Amino acid sequence: MNHPLSPDTRLYIAGHRGLVGSALWRHFRSRGFTELIGRSSDELDLRDSTATARFFAETRPEVVVCAAALVGGIVANDSKPVDFLSDNLRIQLNLIDSAVSNGVRRLLFLGSSCVYPRDAEQPIVEEALLSGPLEATNQAYAVAKIAGITQITGIRRQLSLPYISAMPTNVFGPGDNFDPAAGHVVPAMIQRFHRALVAGDRSVTCWGSGRPRREFLYADDLADACHFLLDNYDDRVAINVGTGAEVSIEELARIVARIVGYTGEIRWDTSKPDGTPRKRLDTRRLDSLGWHARTSLESGLRNTYEWFLANTDEARVGGATRAGLPAEGDAPTFKGRHG
Ligand code: GDP
């Protein structure tokens, strides 16, 4: 398949205020796309099927990227399984149903590498999907995403529409959720080390043993991959998007500490979950189409820290003393992104 999107395509980026959606928005703007459509969760609650159907009927997008989801780090996922399952099922069902009934010609559904079995052979090939039990800490989120992938393959088979799915590895970048209780590991560590630097703390405590390994993809690279896939990919297989490079969480902590300029001790709270030991993606399918990630972990982290310093209230007022920020050990108080 090779039908490049044209810059006047009416392209709806669902979730355009989130980590991935905002990177998609930047990407397509910088490529001269003039007909981008986005709605914040205040303007459009994607969990509401009537409102979502009305929005599609009014705006008539031609192409849709589903980057809207309730997302969170390991503890948020583990402690709010009902929210992660039902909000995500509703969001994606409303989006995909509305796309079909309003004649959307192309749609990209974004999943996550957590859809694969916990003990999948590494690196994880696309065919590992549904071949074994899931990691417990993010099962609800993963089951919702698997339902979305199944809906896409069903639509391809039953309705012959060229809708596709992609499975990115752990994504990070500007616009992430830097709440240390609810965010994913990269923004949580940036916030923790920054606070410790500002407060002059002698040590920072990170979660788990530090031994799990993760593969990190910079959000702007993922946006570029999404554009590439919309132009070049048309297959029922939910395609992996990653870098092929892995680091241990302990190595990640050392890199983040160096970038932030924090020189104190790093401790590990083993009462917090490690989650999946490894989830490195096999990216040969995407490699063979000719797409590769461009941003190194180091430069992606530097850009993200710069964005954090320039854009967050937490960074501006300097750390944990600010009222309203959750303290270490607080219950997750996260706000998901629905639109
Ligand atoms: P996961 O890939 O679904 O497990 O998502 P996370 O990004 O939340 O966590 C990745 C790994 O980083 C896990 O092994 C966590 O235990 C570890 N980790 C270490 N410190 C932190 C932290 O401050 N926040 C989060 N979310 N994870 C952390």
Coordinates of C-alpha atoms and ligand atoms in Angstrom, one line a residue:
M1 CA 0.0 0.0 0.0
N2 CA 1.3 3.4 -0.8
H3 CA -1.3 6.2 -0.6
P4 CA 0.5 9.1 1.1
L5 CA -1.7 11.4 3.1
S6 CA -1.9 14.8 1.5
P7 CA -1.5 18.0 3.6
D8 CA -5.2 18.9 3.1
T9 CA -6.4 15.6 4.5
R10 CA -9.0 16.1 7.2
L11 CA -7.1 14.4 10.0
Y12 CA -8.5 13.9 13.4
I13 CA -6.0 13.3 16.2
A14 CA -7.9 11.9 19.1
G15 CA -6.1 12.7 22.3
H16 CA -4.1 15.7 20.8
R17 CA -3.4 17.2 24.2
G18 CA -1.7 14.0 25.5
L19 CA 1.9 12.8 25.2
V20 CA 1.5 11.0 21.9
G21 CA -1.3 13.1 20.5
S22 CA 0.6 16.4 21.1
A23 CA 3.6 14.9 19.3
L24 CA 1.3 13.9 16.4
W25 CA -0.1 17.4 16.3
R26 CA 3.4 19.0 16.2
H27 CA 4.5 16.5 13.6
F28 CA 1.7 17.0 11.1
R29 CA 1.7 20.8 11.6
S30 CA 5.4 20.9 10.8
R31 CA 4.7 18.8 7.7
G32 CA 2.2 21.5 6.5
F33 CA -1.1 19.7 7.3
T34 CA -3.7 22.4 7.3
E35 CA -6.9 20.4 8.2
L36 CA -6.0 18.9 11.6
I37 CA -8.9 18.3 14.0
G38 CA -8.5 18.1 17.8
R39 CA -10.7 18.4 20.8
S40 CA -9.7 18.5 24.4
S41 CA -11.4 16.2 26.9
D42 CA -13.3 19.3 28.2
E43 CA -14.7 20.0 24.7
L44 CA -15.5 16.3 23.9
D45 CA -15.8 13.4 26.4
L46 CA -14.9 10.4 24.2
R47 CA -16.5 8.1 26.8
D48 CA -19.8 9.6 25.7
S49 CA -21.0 7.7 22.6
T50 CA -23.7 10.2 21.6
A51 CA -21.3 13.2 21.8
T52 CA -18.6 11.3 19.9
A53 CA -21.0 10.3 17.1
R54 CA -22.3 13.9 16.9
F55 CA -18.7 15.2 16.7
F56 CA -17.8 12.8 13.8
A57 CA -21.0 13.7 11.9
E58 CA -20.2 17.4 12.3
T59 CA -16.5 17.4 11.5
R60 CA -16.3 14.6 9.0
P61 CA -12.7 13.5 9.4
E62 CA -11.2 11.4 6.5
V63 CA -8.4 9.9 8.6
V64 CA -8.2 9.2 12.3
V65 CA -5.4 8.5 14.7
C66 CA -6.6 7.0 18.0
A67 CA -4.1 8.4 20.6
A68 CA -6.7 9.1 23.3
A69 CA -6.6 6.8 26.3
L70 CA -6.6 6.8 30.1
V71 CA -2.9 6.2 30.8
G72 CA -0.8 5.9 33.9
G73 CA 2.3 4.3 35.4
I74 CA 2.5 0.9 37.0
V75 CA 0.9 1.8 40.3
A76 CA -1.9 3.9 38.8
N77 CA -2.7 1.0 36.5
D78 CA -2.6 -1.5 39.3
S79 CA -4.8 0.5 41.7
K80 CA -7.5 1.6 39.3
P81 CA -8.3 -1.4 37.1
V82 CA -12.0 -0.5 36.6
D83 CA -11.1 3.0 35.3
F84 CA -8.4 1.7 33.0
L85 CA -10.6 -1.0 31.6
S86 CA -14.0 0.7 31.2
D87 CA -12.8 4.2 30.2
N88 CA -10.4 2.8 27.6
L89 CA -13.0 0.4 26.2
R90 CA -15.5 3.2 25.9
I91 CA -13.1 5.7 24.3
Q92 CA -11.9 3.3 21.6
L93 CA -15.3 1.7 20.9
N94 CA -16.9 5.2 20.4
L95 CA -14.0 6.4 18.3
I96 CA -13.8 3.3 16.0
D97 CA -17.6 2.8 15.7
S98 CA -18.1 6.5 14.8
A99 CA -15.2 6.3 12.3
V100 CA -16.9 3.3 10.6
S101 CA -20.3 4.8 10.5
N102 CA -19.1 8.2 9.2
G103 CA -17.0 6.8 6.4
V104 CA -13.5 7.5 7.8
R105 CA -11.3 5.9 5.1
R106 CA -8.2 5.2 7.2
L107 CA -7.7 4.8 10.9
L108 CA -4.7 4.0 13.1
F109 CA -5.3 2.5 16.5
L110 CA -2.5 2.8 19.0
G111 CA -2.0 0.0 21.5
S112 CA 0.9 -0.7 23.8
S113 CA 3.7 -3.3 24.3
C114 CA 1.9 -4.3 27.5
V115 CA -0.6 -6.3 25.4
Y116 CA 2.0 -9.1 25.0
P117 CA 2.2 -12.0 27.4
R118 CA 4.3 -11.3 30.5
D119 CA 6.8 -14.1 29.7
A120 CA 6.9 -13.6 26.0
E121 CA 10.1 -14.6 24.3
Q122 CA 12.4 -11.6 23.8
P123 CA 12.5 -9.6 21.6
I124 CA 8.7 -9.9 21.3
V125 CA 7.3 -10.7 17.8
E126 CA 3.9 -9.5 16.8
E127 CA 2.7 -13.1 16.6
A128 CA 3.1 -13.4 20.4
L129 CA -0.2 -11.5 20.9
L130 CA -2.7 -13.7 22.8
S131 CA -0.2 -16.5 23.3
G132 CA 0.0 -16.4 27.1
P133 CA -1.0 -14.8 30.4
L134 CA -0.6 -11.0 30.8
E135 CA 1.4 -9.0 33.4
A136 CA -0.9 -8.5 36.4
T137 CA -0.1 -4.8 37.1
N138 CA -1.5 -3.6 33.8
Q139 CA -3.9 -6.3 32.8
A140 CA -7.0 -4.1 32.7
Y141 CA -5.3 -1.6 30.3
A142 CA -3.9 -4.4 28.2
V143 CA -7.2 -6.2 27.9
A144 CA -8.9 -3.0 26.7
K145 CA -6.1 -2.5 24.1
I146 CA -6.4 -6.1 22.9
A147 CA -10.1 -5.5 22.5
G148 CA -9.3 -2.5 20.3
I149 CA -6.8 -4.5 18.2
T150 CA -9.5 -7.2 17.8
Q151 CA -12.0 -4.7 16.7
I152 CA -9.6 -3.4 14.0
T153 CA -8.8 -6.9 12.6
G154 CA -12.6 -7.6 12.7
I155 CA -13.3 -4.4 10.7
R156 CA -10.7 -5.4 8.1
R157 CA -12.2 -8.8 7.7
Q158 CA -15.9 -8.1 7.9
L159 CA -16.0 -4.6 6.3
S160 CA -12.8 -4.6 4.2
L161 CA -11.7 -1.2 5.5
P162 CA -7.9 -0.5 5.6
Y163 CA -7.8 0.3 9.4
I164 CA -4.5 -0.6 11.2
S165 CA -3.1 -1.0 14.7
A166 CA 0.4 -0.2 16.0
M167 CA 2.0 -1.3 19.3
P168 CA 4.5 1.3 20.6
T169 CA 7.0 0.4 23.3
N170 CA 7.2 2.7 26.4
V171 CA 6.8 6.3 25.1
F172 CA 8.2 9.4 26.8
G173 CA 8.6 13.1 25.9
P174 CA 7.3 16.6 26.2
G175 CA 3.8 16.9 27.6
D176 CA 4.0 13.7 29.7
N177 CA 2.4 13.4 33.1
F178 CA 5.2 14.3 35.6
D179 CA 3.3 13.3 38.7
P180 CA 5.6 11.0 40.5
A181 CA 2.7 9.0 42.0
A182 CA 0.8 8.4 38.8
G183 CA 3.2 9.0 35.8
H184 CA 5.3 6.5 34.0
V185 CA 8.9 6.0 35.0
V186 CA 10.6 8.6 32.8
P187 CA 8.5 11.6 33.9
A188 CA 8.3 10.4 37.4
M189 CA 12.1 10.1 37.7
I190 CA 12.6 13.6 36.1
Q191 CA 10.2 15.0 38.7
R192 CA 11.8 13.1 41.6
F193 CA 15.4 14.0 40.7
H194 CA 14.5 17.6 40.0
R195 CA 12.7 18.0 43.3
A196 CA 15.7 16.4 45.1
L197 CA 18.1 18.7 43.4
V198 CA 16.1 21.8 44.3
A199 CA 15.6 20.7 47.9
G200 CA 19.2 19.5 48.4
D201 CA 18.1 16.0 49.3
R202 CA 20.8 13.5 49.9
S203 CA 18.9 10.6 48.4
V204 CA 16.2 9.8 45.9
T205 CA 14.0 6.7 46.2
C206 CA 12.8 5.0 43.0
W207 CA 10.4 2.1 42.7
G208 CA 11.1 -1.6 42.5
S209 CA 14.4 -3.3 42.3
G210 CA 15.8 -1.3 39.4
R211 CA 16.4 -4.6 37.6
P212 CA 13.5 -4.6 35.0
R213 CA 14.5 -3.6 31.5
R214 CA 12.6 -1.3 29.3
E215 CA 12.8 0.0 25.7
F216 CA 12.0 3.7 25.5
L217 CA 10.6 5.5 22.4
Y218 CA 10.6 9.3 22.1
A219 CA 7.1 10.6 21.4
D220 CA 8.2 12.6 18.3
D221 CA 9.7 9.5 16.8
L222 CA 6.4 7.6 17.4
A223 CA 4.5 10.5 15.7
D224 CA 6.8 10.1 12.7
A225 CA 6.3 6.3 12.7
C226 CA 2.5 6.8 12.8
H227 CA 2.7 9.1 9.7
F228 CA 4.9 6.5 8.0
L229 CA 2.5 3.7 8.8
L230 CA -0.5 5.6 7.5
D231 CA 1.3 6.2 4.2
N232 CA 2.8 2.7 3.9
Y233 CA 1.2 0.0 6.0
D234 CA -2.0 -2.0 5.4
D235 CA -2.0 -5.3 7.2
R236 CA -4.1 -7.0 9.8
V237 CA -1.0 -7.5 12.1
A238 CA -0.7 -4.9 14.8
I239 CA 2.9 -3.7 14.1
N240 CA 5.5 -3.1 16.7
V241 CA 7.1 0.3 17.0
G242 CA 10.3 0.5 19.0
T243 CA 14.0 1.3 18.9
G244 CA 15.5 -2.1 19.5
A245 CA 17.5 -0.6 22.5
E246 CA 16.9 -1.6 26.1
V247 CA 18.1 -0.2 29.4
S248 CA 17.6 -1.4 33.0
I249 CA 15.6 0.9 35.2
E250 CA 18.7 1.4 37.3
E251 CA 20.6 2.6 34.3
L252 CA 17.8 4.9 33.4
A253 CA 17.8 6.4 36.9
R254 CA 21.5 7.1 36.6
I255 CA 21.1 8.8 33.2
V256 CA 18.2 10.9 34.4
A257 CA 20.1 11.9 37.5
R258 CA 23.1 13.0 35.4
I259 CA 20.9 15.0 33.0
V260 CA 19.1 16.8 35.9
G261 CA 22.5 17.3 37.6
Y262 CA 21.6 15.4 40.8
T263 CA 24.6 13.7 42.4
G264 CA 23.1 12.2 45.6
E265 CA 22.4 8.6 46.3
I266 CA 19.8 6.5 44.4
R267 CA 17.7 4.1 46.6
W268 CA 15.2 1.5 45.6
D269 CA 11.9 0.8 47.3
T270 CA 11.3 -2.9 46.7
S271 CA 7.8 -2.7 48.2
K272 CA 6.8 -1.1 44.9
P273 CA 6.1 -3.4 41.9
D274 CA 8.7 -4.2 39.2
G275 CA 6.1 -5.2 36.7
T276 CA 7.2 -7.1 33.6
P277 CA 10.9 -8.1 33.8
R278 CA 11.5 -7.2 30.1
K279 CA 9.4 -6.2 27.1
R280 CA 11.7 -5.5 24.2
L281 CA 9.9 -5.4 20.9
D282 CA 11.1 -7.2 17.8
T283 CA 10.9 -4.4 15.2
R284 CA 12.0 -6.3 12.1
R285 CA 8.6 -5.9 10.4
L286 CA 8.8 -2.1 10.6
D287 CA 12.6 -2.1 9.9
S288 CA 11.9 -4.0 6.7
L289 CA 9.5 -1.3 5.6
G290 CA 12.3 1.3 6.0
W291 CA 11.4 3.2 9.2
H292 CA 13.8 3.6 12.1
A293 CA 13.7 5.7 15.3
R294 CA 16.1 8.7 15.1
T295 CA 16.3 10.1 18.7
S296 CA 18.7 8.5 21.1
L297 CA 17.5 7.9 24.7
E298 CA 20.0 10.5 25.9
S299 CA 18.9 13.3 23.6
G300 CA 15.2 12.5 24.1
L301 CA 15.6 12.7 27.8
R302 CA 17.5 16.0 27.5
N303 CA 14.7 17.5 25.4
T304 CA 12.1 16.2 27.8
Y305 CA 13.9 17.7 30.8
E306 CA 14.2 21.0 29.0
W307 CA 10.5 20.9 28.3
F308 CA 9.7 20.1 31.9
L309 CA 11.8 23.1 33.0
A310 CA 10.1 25.5 30.6
N311 CA 6.6 24.3 30.9
T312 CA 5.6 22.9 34.3
D313 CA 4.5 24.8 37.3
E314 CA 6.4 22.2 39.4
A315 CA 9.7 23.2 37.8
R316 CA 8.9 26.9 37.9
V317 CA 8.3 27.0 41.7
G318 CA 10.9 24.5 42.4
G319 CA 9.9 21.2 43.8
A320 CA 7.9 19.4 46.5
T321 CA 7.0 22.4 48.6
R322 CA 4.4 23.5 46.2
A323 CA 0.9 22.9 47.5
G324 CA -1.2 20.5 45.5
L325 CA 1.6 18.2 44.4
P326 CA 1.2 14.7 45.7
A327 CA 3.8 13.8 48.3
E328 CA 5.8 10.6 48.1
G329 CA 3.7 7.6 48.9
D330 CA 0.4 9.4 48.4
A331 CA -2.4 7.5 46.6
P332 CA -2.3 8.1 42.9
T333 CA -4.2 11.3 42.1
F334 CA -4.0 11.2 38.4
K335 CA -6.0 12.8 35.7
G336 CA -6.2 10.8 32.6
R337 CA -6.4 12.1 29.1
H338 CA -9.5 11.4 27.2
G339 CA -9.3 13.8 24.4
Ligands
GDP1 P1 5.5 -0.3 33.0 O1 6.5 -0.3 31.8 O2 4.1 -0.6 32.5 O3 6.0 -1.2 34.1 O4 5.4 1.2 33.4 P2 6.2 2.3 34.3 O5 6.8 3.3 33.4 O6 5.3 2.8 35.3 O7 7.3 1.5 35.1 C1 8.5 0.9 34.5 C2 9.4 0.4 35.6 O8 10.1 1.5 36.2 C3 8.8 -0.5 36.6 O9 9.7 -1.6 36.9 C4 8.8 0.4 37.8 O10 8.8 -0.3 39.1 C5 10.0 1.3 37.6 N1 10.1 2.6 38.3 C6 11.1 3.0 39.1 N2 10.8 4.2 39.6 C7 9.6 4.5 39.2 C8 8.7 5.7 39.4 O11 9.0 6.6 40.1 N3 7.5 5.7 38.7 C9 7.1 4.6 37.9 N4 6.0 4.7 37.3 N5 7.9 3.5 37.7 C10 9.1 3.5 38.3

